[in-house]
Coordinates of C-alpha atoms in Angstrom, one line a residue:
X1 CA -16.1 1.4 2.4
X2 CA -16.8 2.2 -1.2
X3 CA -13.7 2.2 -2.9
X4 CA -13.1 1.8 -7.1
X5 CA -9.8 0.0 -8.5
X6 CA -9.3 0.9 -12.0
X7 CA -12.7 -0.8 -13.6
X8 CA -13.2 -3.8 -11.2
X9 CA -15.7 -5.6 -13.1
X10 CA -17.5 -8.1 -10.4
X11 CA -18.1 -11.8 -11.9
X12 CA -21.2 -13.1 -10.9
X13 CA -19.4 -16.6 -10.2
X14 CA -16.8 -17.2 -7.3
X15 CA -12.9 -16.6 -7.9
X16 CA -11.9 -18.8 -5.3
X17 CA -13.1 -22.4 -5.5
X18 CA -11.8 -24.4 -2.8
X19 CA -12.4 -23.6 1.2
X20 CA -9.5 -24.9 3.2
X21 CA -8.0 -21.7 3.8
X22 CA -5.2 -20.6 6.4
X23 CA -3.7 -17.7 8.1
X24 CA 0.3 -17.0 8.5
X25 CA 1.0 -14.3 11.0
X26 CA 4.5 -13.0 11.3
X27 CA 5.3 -9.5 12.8
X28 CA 4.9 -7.5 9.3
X29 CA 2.8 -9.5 7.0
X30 CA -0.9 -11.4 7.4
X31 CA -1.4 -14.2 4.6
X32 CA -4.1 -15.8 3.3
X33 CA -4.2 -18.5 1.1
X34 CA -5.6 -22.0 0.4
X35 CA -2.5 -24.3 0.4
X36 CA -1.1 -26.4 2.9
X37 CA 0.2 -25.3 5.8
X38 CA 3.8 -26.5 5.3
X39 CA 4.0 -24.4 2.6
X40 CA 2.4 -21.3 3.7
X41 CA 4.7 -20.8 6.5
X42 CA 7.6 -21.5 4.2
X43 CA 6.1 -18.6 2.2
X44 CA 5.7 -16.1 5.0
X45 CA 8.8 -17.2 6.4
X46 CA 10.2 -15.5 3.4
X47 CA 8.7 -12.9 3.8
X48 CA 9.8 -12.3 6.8
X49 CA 13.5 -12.3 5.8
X50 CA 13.1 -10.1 2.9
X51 CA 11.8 -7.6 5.0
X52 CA 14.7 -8.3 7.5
X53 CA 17.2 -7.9 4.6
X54 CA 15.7 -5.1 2.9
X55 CA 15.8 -2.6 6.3
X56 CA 19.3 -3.7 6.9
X57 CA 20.4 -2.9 3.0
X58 CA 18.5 0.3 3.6
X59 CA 20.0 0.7 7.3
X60 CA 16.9 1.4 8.8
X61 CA 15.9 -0.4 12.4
X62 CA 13.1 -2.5 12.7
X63 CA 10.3 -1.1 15.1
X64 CA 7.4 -3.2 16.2
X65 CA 4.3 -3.3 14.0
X66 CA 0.3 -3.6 15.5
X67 CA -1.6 -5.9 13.7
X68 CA -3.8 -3.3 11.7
X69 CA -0.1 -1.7 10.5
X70 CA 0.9 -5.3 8.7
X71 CA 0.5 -6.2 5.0
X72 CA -2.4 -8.0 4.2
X73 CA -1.6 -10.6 1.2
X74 CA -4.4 -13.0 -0.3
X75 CA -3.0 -15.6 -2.2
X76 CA -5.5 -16.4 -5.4
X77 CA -5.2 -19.1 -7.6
X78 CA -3.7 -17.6 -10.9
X79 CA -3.3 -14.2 -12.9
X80 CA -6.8 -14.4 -14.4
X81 CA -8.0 -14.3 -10.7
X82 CA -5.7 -11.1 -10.7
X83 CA -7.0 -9.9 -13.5
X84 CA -10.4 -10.6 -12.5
X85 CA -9.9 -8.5 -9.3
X86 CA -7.5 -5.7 -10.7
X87 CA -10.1 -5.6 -14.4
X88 CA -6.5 -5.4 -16.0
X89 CA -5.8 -8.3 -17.8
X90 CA -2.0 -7.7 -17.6
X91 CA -1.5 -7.3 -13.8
X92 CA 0.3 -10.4 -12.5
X93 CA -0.3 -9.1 -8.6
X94 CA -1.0 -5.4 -7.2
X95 CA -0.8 -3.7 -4.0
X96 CA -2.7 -1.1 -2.7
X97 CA -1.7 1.3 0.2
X98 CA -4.3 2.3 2.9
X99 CA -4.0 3.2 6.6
X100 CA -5.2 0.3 8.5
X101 CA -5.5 -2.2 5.2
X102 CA -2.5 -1.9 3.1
X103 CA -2.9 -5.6 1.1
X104 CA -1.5 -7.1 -2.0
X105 CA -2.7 -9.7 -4.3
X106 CA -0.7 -12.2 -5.9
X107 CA -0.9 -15.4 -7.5
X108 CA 0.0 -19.0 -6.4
X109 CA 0.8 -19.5 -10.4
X110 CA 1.6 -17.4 -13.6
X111 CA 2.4 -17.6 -17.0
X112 CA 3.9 -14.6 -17.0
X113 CA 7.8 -14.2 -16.9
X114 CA 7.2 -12.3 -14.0
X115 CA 6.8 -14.6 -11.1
X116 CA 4.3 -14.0 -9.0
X117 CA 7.0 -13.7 -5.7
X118 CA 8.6 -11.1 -7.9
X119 CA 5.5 -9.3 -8.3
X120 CA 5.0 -9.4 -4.0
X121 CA 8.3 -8.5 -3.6
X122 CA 8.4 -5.2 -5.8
X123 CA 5.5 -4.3 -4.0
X124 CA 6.6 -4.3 -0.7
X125 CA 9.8 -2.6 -1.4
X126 CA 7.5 -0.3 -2.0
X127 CA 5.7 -0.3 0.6
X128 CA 8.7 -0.9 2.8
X129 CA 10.0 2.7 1.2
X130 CA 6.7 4.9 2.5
X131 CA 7.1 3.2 5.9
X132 CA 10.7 3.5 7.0
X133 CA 11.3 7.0 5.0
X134 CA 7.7 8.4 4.9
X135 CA 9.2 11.9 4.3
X136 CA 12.3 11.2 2.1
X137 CA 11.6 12.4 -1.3
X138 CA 12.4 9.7 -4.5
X139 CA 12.7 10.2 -7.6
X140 CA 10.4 8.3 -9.7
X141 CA 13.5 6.3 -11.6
X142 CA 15.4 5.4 -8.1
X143 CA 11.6 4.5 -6.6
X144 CA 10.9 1.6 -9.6
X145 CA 14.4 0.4 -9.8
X146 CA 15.0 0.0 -6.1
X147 CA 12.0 -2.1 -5.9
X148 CA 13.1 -3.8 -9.4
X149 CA 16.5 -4.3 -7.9
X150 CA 15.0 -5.9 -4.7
X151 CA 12.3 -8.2 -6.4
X152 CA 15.0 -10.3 -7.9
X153 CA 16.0 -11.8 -4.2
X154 CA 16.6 -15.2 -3.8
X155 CA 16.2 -17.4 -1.0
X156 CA 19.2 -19.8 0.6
X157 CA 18.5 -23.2 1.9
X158 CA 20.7 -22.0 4.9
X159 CA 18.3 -18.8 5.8
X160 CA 20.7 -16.2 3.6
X161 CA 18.9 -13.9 1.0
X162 CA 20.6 -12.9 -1.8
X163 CA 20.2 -9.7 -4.0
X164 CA 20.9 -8.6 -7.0
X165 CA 20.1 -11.0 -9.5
X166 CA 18.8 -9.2 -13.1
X167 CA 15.0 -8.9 -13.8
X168 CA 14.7 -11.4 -16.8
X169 CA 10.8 -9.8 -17.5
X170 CA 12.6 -6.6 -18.0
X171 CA 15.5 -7.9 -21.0
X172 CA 13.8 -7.5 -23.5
X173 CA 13.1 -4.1 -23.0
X174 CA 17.0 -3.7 -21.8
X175 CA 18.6 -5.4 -24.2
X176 CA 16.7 -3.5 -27.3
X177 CA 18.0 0.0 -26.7
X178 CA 18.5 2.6 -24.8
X179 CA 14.7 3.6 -24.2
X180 CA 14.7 6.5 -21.8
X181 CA 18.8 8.1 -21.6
X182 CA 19.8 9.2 -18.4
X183 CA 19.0 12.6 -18.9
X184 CA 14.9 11.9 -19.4
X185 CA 15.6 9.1 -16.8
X186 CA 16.4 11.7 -14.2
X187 CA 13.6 13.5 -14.3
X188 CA 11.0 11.2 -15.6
X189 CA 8.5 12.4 -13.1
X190 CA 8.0 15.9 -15.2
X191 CA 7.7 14.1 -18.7
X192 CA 5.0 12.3 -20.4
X193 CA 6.1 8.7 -21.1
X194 CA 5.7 6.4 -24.4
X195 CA 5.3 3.2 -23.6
X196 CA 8.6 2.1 -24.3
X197 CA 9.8 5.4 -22.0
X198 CA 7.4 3.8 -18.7
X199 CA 8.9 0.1 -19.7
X200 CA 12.8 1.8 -19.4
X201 CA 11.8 3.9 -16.5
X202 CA 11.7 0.3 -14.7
X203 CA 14.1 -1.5 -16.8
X204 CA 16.6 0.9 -17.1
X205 CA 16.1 2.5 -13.4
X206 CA 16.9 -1.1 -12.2
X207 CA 20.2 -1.0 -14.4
X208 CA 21.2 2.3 -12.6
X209 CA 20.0 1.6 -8.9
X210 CA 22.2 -1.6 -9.5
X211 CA 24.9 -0.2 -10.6
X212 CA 25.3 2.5 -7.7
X213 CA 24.3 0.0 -5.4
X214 CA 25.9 -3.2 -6.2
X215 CA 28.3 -2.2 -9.1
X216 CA 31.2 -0.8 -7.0
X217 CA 31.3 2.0 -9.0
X218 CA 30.8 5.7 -8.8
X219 CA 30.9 5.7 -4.7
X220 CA 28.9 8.1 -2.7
X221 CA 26.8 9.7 -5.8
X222 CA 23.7 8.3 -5.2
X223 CA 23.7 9.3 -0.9
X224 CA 25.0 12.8 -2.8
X225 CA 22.4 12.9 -5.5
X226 CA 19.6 12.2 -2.9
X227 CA 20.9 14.4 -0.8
X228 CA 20.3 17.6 -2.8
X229 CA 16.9 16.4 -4.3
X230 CA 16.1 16.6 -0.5
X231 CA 17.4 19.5 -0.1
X232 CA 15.4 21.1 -2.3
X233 CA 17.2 21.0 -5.6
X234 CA 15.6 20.9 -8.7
X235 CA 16.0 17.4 -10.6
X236 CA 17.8 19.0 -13.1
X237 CA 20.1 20.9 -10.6
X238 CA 20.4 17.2 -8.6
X239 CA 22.0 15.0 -11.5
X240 CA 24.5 17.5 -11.6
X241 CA 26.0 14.8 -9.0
X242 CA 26.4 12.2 -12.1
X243 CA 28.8 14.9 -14.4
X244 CA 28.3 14.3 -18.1
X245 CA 25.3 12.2 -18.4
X246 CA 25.6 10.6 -21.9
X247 CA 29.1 9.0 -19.8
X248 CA 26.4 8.1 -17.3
X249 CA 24.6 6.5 -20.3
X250 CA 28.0 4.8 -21.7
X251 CA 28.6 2.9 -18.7
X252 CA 25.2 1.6 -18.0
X253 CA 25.1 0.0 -21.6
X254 CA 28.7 -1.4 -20.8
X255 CA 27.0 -2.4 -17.3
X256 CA 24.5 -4.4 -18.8
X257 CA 26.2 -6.4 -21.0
X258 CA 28.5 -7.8 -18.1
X259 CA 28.4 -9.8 -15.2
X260 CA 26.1 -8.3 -12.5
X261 CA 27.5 -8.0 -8.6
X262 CA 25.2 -9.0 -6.1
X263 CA 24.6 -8.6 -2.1
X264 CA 24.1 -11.8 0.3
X265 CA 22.8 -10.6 3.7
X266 CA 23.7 -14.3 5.6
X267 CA 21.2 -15.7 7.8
X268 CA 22.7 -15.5 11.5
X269 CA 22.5 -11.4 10.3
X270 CA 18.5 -12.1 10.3
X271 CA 16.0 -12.2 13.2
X272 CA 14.5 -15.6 13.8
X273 CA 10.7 -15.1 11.8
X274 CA 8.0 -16.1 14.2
X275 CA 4.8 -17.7 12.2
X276 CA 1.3 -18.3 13.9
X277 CA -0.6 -20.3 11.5
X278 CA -4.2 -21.2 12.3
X279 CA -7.2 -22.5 9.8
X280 CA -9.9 -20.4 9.3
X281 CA -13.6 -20.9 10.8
X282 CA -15.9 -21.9 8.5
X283 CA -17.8 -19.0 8.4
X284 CA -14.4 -17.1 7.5
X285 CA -13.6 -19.4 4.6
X286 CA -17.0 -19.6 3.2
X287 CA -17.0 -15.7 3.0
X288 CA -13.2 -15.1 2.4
X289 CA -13.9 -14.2 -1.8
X290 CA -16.7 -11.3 -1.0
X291 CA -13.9 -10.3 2.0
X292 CA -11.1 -10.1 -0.9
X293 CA -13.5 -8.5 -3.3
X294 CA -14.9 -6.1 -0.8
X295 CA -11.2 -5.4 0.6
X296 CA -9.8 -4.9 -3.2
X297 CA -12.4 -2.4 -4.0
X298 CA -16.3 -1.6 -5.2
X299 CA -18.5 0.9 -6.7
X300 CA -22.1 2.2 -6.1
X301 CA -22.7 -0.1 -9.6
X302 CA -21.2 -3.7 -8.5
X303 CA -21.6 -3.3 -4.5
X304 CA -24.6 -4.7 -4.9
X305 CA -24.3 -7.8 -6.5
X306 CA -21.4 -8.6 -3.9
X307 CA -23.8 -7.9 -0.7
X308 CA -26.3 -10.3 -1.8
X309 CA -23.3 -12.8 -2.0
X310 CA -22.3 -11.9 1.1
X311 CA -25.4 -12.4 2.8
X312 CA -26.3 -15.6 1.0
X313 CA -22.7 -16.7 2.5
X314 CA -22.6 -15.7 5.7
X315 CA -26.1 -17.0 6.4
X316 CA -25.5 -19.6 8.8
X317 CA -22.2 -18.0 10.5
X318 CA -24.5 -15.1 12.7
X319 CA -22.1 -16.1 15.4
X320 CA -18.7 -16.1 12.9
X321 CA -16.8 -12.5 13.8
X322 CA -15.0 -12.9 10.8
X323 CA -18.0 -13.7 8.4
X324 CA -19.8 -11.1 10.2
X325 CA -17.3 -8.1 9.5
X326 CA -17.2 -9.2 5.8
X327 CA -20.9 -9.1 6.2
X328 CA -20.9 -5.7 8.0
X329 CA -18.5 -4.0 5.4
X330 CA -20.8 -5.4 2.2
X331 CA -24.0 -3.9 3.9
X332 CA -21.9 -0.5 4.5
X333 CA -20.4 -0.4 1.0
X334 CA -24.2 -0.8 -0.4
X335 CA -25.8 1.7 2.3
X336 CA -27.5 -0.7 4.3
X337 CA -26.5 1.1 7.2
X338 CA -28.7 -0.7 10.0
X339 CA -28.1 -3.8 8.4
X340 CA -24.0 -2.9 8.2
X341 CA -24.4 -1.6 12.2
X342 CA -26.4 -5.2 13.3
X343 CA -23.7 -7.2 11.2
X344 CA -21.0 -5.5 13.4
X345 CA -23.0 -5.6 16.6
X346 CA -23.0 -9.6 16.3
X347 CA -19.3 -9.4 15.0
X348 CA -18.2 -7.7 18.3
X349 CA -20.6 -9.9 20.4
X350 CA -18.7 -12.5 19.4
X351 CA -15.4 -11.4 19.7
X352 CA -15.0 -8.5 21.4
X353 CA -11.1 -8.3 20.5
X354 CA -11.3 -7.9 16.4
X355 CA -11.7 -4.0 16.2
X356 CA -13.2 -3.9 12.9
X357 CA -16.4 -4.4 14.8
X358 CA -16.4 -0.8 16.4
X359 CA -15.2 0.7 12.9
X360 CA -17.9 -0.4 11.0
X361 CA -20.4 0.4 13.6
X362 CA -19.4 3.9 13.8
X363 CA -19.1 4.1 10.4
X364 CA -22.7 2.9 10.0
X365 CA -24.1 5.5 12.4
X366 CA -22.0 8.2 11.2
X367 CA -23.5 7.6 7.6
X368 CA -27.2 7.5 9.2
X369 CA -26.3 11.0 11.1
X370 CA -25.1 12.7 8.0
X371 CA -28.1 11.1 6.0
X372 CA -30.1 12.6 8.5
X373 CA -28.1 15.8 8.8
X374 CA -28.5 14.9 12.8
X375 CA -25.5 17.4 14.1
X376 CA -26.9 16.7 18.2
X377 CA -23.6 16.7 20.0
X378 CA -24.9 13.9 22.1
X379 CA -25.3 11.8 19.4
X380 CA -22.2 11.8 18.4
X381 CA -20.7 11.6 21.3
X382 CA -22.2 8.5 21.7
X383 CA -20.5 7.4 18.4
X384 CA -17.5 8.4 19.8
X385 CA -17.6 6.2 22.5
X386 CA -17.8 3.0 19.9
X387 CA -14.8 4.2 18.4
X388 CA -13.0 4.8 21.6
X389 CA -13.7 1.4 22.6
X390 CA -11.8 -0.1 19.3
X391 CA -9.2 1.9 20.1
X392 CA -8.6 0.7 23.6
X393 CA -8.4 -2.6 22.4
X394 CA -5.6 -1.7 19.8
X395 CA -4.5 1.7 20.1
X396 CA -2.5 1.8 16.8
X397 CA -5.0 1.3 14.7
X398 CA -4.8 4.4 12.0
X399 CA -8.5 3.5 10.6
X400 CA -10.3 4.5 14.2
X401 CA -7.8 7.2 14.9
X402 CA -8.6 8.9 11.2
X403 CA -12.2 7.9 12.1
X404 CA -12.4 9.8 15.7
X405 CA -10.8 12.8 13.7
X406 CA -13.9 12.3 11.1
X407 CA -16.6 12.4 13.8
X408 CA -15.9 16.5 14.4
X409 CA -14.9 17.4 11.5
X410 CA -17.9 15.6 9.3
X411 CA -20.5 17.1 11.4
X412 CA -18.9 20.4 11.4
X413 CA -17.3 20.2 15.0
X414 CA -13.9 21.8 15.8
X415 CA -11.8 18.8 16.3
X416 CA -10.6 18.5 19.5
X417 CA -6.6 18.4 20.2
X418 CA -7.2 14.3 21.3
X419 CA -8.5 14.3 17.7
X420 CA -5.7 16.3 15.8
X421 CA -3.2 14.0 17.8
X422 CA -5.4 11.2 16.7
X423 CA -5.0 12.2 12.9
X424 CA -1.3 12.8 13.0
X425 CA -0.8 9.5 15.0
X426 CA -2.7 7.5 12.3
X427 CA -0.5 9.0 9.5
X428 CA 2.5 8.2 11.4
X429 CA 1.7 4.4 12.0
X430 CA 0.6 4.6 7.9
X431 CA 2.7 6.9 6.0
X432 CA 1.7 4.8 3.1
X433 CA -1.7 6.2 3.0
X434 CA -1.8 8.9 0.1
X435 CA -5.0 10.3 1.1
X436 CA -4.0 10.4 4.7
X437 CA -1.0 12.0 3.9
X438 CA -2.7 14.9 2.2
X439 CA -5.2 15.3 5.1
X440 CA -2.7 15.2 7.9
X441 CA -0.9 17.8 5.6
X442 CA -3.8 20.1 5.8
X443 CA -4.5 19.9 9.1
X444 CA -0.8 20.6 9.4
X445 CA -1.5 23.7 7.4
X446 CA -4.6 25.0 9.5
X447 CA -2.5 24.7 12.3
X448 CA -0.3 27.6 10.6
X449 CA 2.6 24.8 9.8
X450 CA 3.2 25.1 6.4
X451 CA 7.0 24.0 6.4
X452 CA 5.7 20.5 7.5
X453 CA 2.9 20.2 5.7
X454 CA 5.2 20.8 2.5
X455 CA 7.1 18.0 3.5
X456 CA 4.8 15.5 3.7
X457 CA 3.3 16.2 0.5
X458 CA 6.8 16.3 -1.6
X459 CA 7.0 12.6 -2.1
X460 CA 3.3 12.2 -3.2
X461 CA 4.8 14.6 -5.8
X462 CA 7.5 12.4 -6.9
X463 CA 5.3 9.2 -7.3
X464 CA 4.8 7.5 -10.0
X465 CA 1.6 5.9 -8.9
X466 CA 0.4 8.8 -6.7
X467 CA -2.5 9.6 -9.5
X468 CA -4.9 12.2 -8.7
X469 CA -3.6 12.6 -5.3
X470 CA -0.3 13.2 -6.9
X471 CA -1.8 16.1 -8.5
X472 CA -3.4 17.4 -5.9
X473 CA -0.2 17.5 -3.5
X474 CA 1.8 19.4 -6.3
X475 CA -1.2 22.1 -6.4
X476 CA -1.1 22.4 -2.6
X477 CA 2.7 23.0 -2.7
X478 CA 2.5 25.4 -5.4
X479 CA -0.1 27.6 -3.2
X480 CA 2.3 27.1 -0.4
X481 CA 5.1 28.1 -2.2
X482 CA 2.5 31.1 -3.0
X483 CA 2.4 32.1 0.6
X484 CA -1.7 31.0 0.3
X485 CA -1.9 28.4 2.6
X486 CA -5.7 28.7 3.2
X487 CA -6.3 28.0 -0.3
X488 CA -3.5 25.1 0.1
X489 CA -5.4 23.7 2.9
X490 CA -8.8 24.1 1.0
X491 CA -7.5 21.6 -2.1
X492 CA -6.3 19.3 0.8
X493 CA -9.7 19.0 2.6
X494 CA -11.1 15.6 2.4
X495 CA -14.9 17.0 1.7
X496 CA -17.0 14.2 0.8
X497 CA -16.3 11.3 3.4
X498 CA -18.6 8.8 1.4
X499 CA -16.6 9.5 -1.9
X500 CA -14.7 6.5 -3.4
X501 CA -11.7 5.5 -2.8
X502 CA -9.2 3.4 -3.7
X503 CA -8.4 4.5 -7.1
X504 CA -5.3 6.8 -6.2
X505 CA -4.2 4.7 -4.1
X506 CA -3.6 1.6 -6.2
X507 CA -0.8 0.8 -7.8
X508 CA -0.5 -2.4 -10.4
X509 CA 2.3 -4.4 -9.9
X510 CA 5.3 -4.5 -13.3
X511 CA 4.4 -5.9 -15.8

């Protein structure tokens, strides 16, 4: 797919230099990384317990998740490989929410004082938040200093994880002054941040999720405070919770010159973590930096400079699934489209079970029907068919599900109820997915549901890396609000399924 992060500027040499790479599987995360086994299942063994510790902070049950639903996290060698990939020569690590491809890159080494675990670990807090509570609404200061508060964790010898350790890449910032009070805090979603404003609405929403959480102090206000923004209060009507906010402000500088209270979740209170680890194929490792370049994001300028990689490294592997998919997607990202649709073809010849195959061979023919402006009904029917064989090999993956949906819609089709079942399926397995979000909302809405259809779209409003998308959720819920829902519905319609994606939906990790 093509997709744009920020201004990915391509390198003409190779990111990754060395080729002995391995894959950790563990019910919520897939890592990649070149280091030795020992200490990759160390790494995603931690992983899994942070997960484990964070739903039981946040009191929300584990539920199985399907392959396609877990994080994806390439391990790269350093932050100028981040910065490389992100073309933001700050970023330390970033994450990027997608249905059916959520991933998050992260170094094995920084110079930063932000460690690159701390980087991972903020992001999947967030990540953690749009899963379990995909319809809670945040506020943007509770959303960055949860995941601030979280990032800190440390990891016991005995299998305990420990919370609430301060973040020392945020002191300075803390320690200087009081850069955003409490009463721009609040409702830092509705103003326009300095610099110093954004760096307090992380530093000094850690220092206030801390202290409600871990602090022992003012009991029951933040449950109360999210309570009414949930409700439907305004911000301004929610901190009423708080009383006299320059108090509020008064404490927290007491707070942060003190010692800080922290939570340790002991390990018989965590699930064992299962980790499959396996080496990957040659043809895998020999195409693994096009996959993370590919999977990070391109544009119709730099796609092709990665496809002629990707087919000068994948020659040799025509029997390789996995070398063949990264194949298939580089071909479909630069319109080769019966170059993309062969790549797949020999991807699911040779394993039948990876469901990629099917995507990007439907994708492929979809793009050569609308090319073609081909609307026969048994055409794409026949498409359909690929997709519906994916799905039957892994029904819970949201990419096919959003795809089937795609194949009435794009040729102008009613969608069938299988397909709007589909589509809300797929959101609910990937809640994370902005975009998805907003379509399922206006399908929600041309199905005369506007109630829930405004409550999906309220947290997009709320976040503070929700971008364009953010914008166009708050225009959909004012025309709802309106009573216009068909216009709502119209600013929610995904009308151009070969535009880019991926810049909305990336978020840079703290820096």
């Amino acid at each position: 797919m093509i997709r744009t992060l920020f201004a990915v500027v391509l390198l003409a040499f190779p990111i990754l230099a060395r080729a002995d790479w391995h894959e950790a599987v563990t019910p919520h995360f897939i890592v990649y990384a070149d280091q030795r086994p020992e200490r990759l299942t160390e790494f995603a063994t931690e992983l899994e317990r942070f997960d484990a510790a964070v739903r039981l902070i946040a009191g929300r049950p584990d539920q199985p998740v399907a392959r396609p639903n877990r994080l994806t996290v390439y391990v790269v060698d350093d932050t100028g490989d981040v910065a490389k990939l992100s073309g933001d020569r700050s970023a330390a690590g970033f994450y990027i929410p997608r249905g059916g491809g959520s991933l998050a890159i992260v170094p094995q080494s920084s110079r930063s004082a932000l460690s690159p675990r701390a980087v991972l670990l903020h992001e999947y807090a967030h990540h953690l938040m749009w899963s379990v509570s995909p319809n809670t609404v945040y506020p943007a200061w509770y959303i960055e200093g949860f995941a601030e508060a979280m990032a800190t964790a440390t990891f016991g010898k005995d299998g305990s994880v420990a919370f609430g350790n301060p973040p020392q890449h945020r002191a300075y910032g803390l320690m200087a002054g009081n850069w955003l009070r409490a009463d721009k805090l609040l409702v830092a979603e509705t103003l326009k941040l300095s610099d110093d404003q954004r760096e307090g609405l992380y530093g000094r929403g850690w220092l206030l999720t801390h202290y409600l959480l871990f602090g022992g102090k003012r009991p029951g206000q933040l449950t109360a405070y999210l309570t009414a923004i949930n409700a439907g209060k305004p911000l301004a009507e929610a901190d009423e919770v708080f009383g006299d906010l320059k108090l509020l402000d008064k404490e927290l500088e007491r707070y942060k010159m003190g010692r800080f209270a922290g939570y340790r979740v002991a390990a018989k209170a965590l699930p064992a973590a299962k980790v499959t680890l396996r080496k990957l194929t040659a043809g895998e490792a020999a195409t693994m930096d096009v996959r993370i370049r590919s999977k990070v994001g391109v544009n119709r300028t730099t796609a092709p400079g990665v496809y002629d990689t990707a087919r000068r490294v994948a020659t040799g592997h025509e029997q390789d699934a996995g070398a063949q998919l990264v194949l298939a997607e580089a071909a479909y990202d630069t319109r080769d489209l019966s170059a993309a649709e062969a790549a797949a073809d020999r991807a699911i010849a040779a394993d039948p079970a990876r469901t990629d195959g099917y995507l990007y061979k439907a994708m492929a023919q979809m793009a050569t029907a609308r090319q073609a402006k081909d609307k026969r009904p048994e055409l794409w029917t026949s498409i359909r068919r690929t997709i519906a064989a994916g799905n039957r090999r892994e029904p819970d993956d949201p990419k096919l599900l959003t795809l089937y949906y795609r194949s009435f819609v794009d040729p102008g089709f009613p969608p069938t109820d299988l397909a709007k079942r589909g589509l809300l399926t797929a959101f609910t397995l990937a809640p994370q997915d902005q975009l998805l979000r907003i379509n399922t909302a206006a399908l929600y809405l041309r199905e005369g549901n506007a109630a829930m259809a405004r409550e999906l779209l309220t947290p997009l409003v709320y976040s503070p890396h929700g971008g364009g998308l953010a914008k166009r959720a708050a225009a959909m819920v004012a025309r709802i609000d309106a009573g216009d829902t068909a216009a709502a519905a119209e600013t929610g319609a995904d009308t151009d399924p070969d535009a880019p994606e991926g810049a909305d939906g990336a978020e840079g990790a703290p820096d």
